[in-house]
Short mmCIF file of C-alpha atoms in Angstrom, two decimals:
data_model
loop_
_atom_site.label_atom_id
_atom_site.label_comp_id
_atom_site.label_asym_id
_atom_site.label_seq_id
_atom_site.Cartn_x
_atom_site.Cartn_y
_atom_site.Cartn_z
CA UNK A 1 -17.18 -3.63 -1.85
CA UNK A 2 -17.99 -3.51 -5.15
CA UNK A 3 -20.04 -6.06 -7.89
CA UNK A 4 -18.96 -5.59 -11.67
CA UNK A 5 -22.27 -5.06 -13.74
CA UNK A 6 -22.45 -8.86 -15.09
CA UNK A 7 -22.25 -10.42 -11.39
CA UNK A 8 -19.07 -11.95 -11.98
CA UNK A 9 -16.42 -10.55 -10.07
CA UNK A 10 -16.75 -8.51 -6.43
CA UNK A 11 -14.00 -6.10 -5.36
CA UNK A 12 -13.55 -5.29 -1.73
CA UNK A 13 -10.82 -3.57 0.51
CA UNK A 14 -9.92 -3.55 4.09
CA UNK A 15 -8.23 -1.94 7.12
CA UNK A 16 -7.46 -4.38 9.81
CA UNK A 17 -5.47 -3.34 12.92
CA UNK A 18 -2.83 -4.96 14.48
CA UNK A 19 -1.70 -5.62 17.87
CA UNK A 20 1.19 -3.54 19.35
CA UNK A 21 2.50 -5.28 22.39
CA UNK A 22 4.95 -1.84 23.21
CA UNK A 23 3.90 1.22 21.55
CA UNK A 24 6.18 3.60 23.36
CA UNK A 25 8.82 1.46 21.90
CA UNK A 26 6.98 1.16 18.59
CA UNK A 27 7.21 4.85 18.25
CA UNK A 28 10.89 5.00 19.41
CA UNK A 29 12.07 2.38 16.68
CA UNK A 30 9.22 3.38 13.71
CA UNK A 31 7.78 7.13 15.26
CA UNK A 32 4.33 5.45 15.02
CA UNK A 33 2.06 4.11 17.91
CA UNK A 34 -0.03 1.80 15.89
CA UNK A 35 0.28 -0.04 13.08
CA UNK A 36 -2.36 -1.40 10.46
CA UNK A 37 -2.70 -3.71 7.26
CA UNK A 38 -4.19 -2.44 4.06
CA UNK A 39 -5.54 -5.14 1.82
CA UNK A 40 -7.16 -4.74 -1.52
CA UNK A 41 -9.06 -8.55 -2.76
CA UNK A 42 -11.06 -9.78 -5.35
CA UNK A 43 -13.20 -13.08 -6.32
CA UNK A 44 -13.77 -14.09 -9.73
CA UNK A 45 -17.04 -16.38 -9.41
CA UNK A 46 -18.02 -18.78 -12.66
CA UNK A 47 -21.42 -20.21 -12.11
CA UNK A 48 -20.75 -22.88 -14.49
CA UNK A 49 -17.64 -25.33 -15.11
CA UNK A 50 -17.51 -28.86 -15.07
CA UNK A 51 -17.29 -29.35 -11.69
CA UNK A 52 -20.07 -26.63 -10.55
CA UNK A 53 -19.94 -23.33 -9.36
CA UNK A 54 -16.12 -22.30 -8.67
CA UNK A 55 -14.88 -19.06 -6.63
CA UNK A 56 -11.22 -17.78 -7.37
CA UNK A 57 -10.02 -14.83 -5.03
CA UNK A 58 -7.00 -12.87 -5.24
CA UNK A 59 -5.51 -10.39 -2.58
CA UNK A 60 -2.27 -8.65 -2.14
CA UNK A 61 -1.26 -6.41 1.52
CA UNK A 62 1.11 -4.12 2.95
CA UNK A 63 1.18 -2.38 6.35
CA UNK A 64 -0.55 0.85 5.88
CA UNK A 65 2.94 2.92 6.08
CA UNK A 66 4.59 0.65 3.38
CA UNK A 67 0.97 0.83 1.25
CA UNK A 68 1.19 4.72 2.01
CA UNK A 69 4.49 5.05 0.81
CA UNK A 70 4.87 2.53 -2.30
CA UNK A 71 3.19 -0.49 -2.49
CA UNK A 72 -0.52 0.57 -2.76
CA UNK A 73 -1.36 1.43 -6.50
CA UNK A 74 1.02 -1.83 -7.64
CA UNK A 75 -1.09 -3.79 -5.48
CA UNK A 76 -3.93 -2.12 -6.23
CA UNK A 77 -3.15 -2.60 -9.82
CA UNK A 78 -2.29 -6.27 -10.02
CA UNK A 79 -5.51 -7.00 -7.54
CA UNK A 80 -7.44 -5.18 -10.43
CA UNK A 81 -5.73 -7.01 -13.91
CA UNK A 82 -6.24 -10.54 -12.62
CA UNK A 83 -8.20 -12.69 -14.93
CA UNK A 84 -8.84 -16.42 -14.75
CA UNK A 85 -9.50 -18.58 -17.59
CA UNK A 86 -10.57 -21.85 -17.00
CA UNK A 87 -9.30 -25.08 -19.17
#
């Protein structure tokens, strides 16, 4: 994970495996044995509002192929640009 300088936002990502009930048939359908999620998440944390200390987090996922392939740097990206502002 990672802390931005002023304490006010953590970054963190993840690999998290997932059960394969088959995966002979797994590979015959997809030619892979395993499959896994990739997740990139963030919390935005504001000490002070009206109603106390609030935590905000944001995540986006894709199975590691799709992440691989596509999806990973537009996740990665929107995980990254998301800013809260509180009224």
């Amino acid at each position: 994970f990672k802390l931005a300088d002023d304490g006010s936002r953590v970054t963190f990502s993840f690999l998290t495996p997932i059960s394969v009930a088959n995966p002979d048939e797994l590979e015959k359908q997809q030619g892979v044995r395993s499959l896994s999620r990739r997740t990139e998440a963030a919390a935005l944390l504001r000490p002070k509002t009206p109603s106390g200390p609030t935590v905000v987090a944001v995540w986006g996922s894709a199975l590691e192929g799709d992440w691989e392939k596509d999806l990973g740097e537009s996740i990665k990206r929107s995980v990254s640009s998301f800013a809260w502002s509180a009224s």
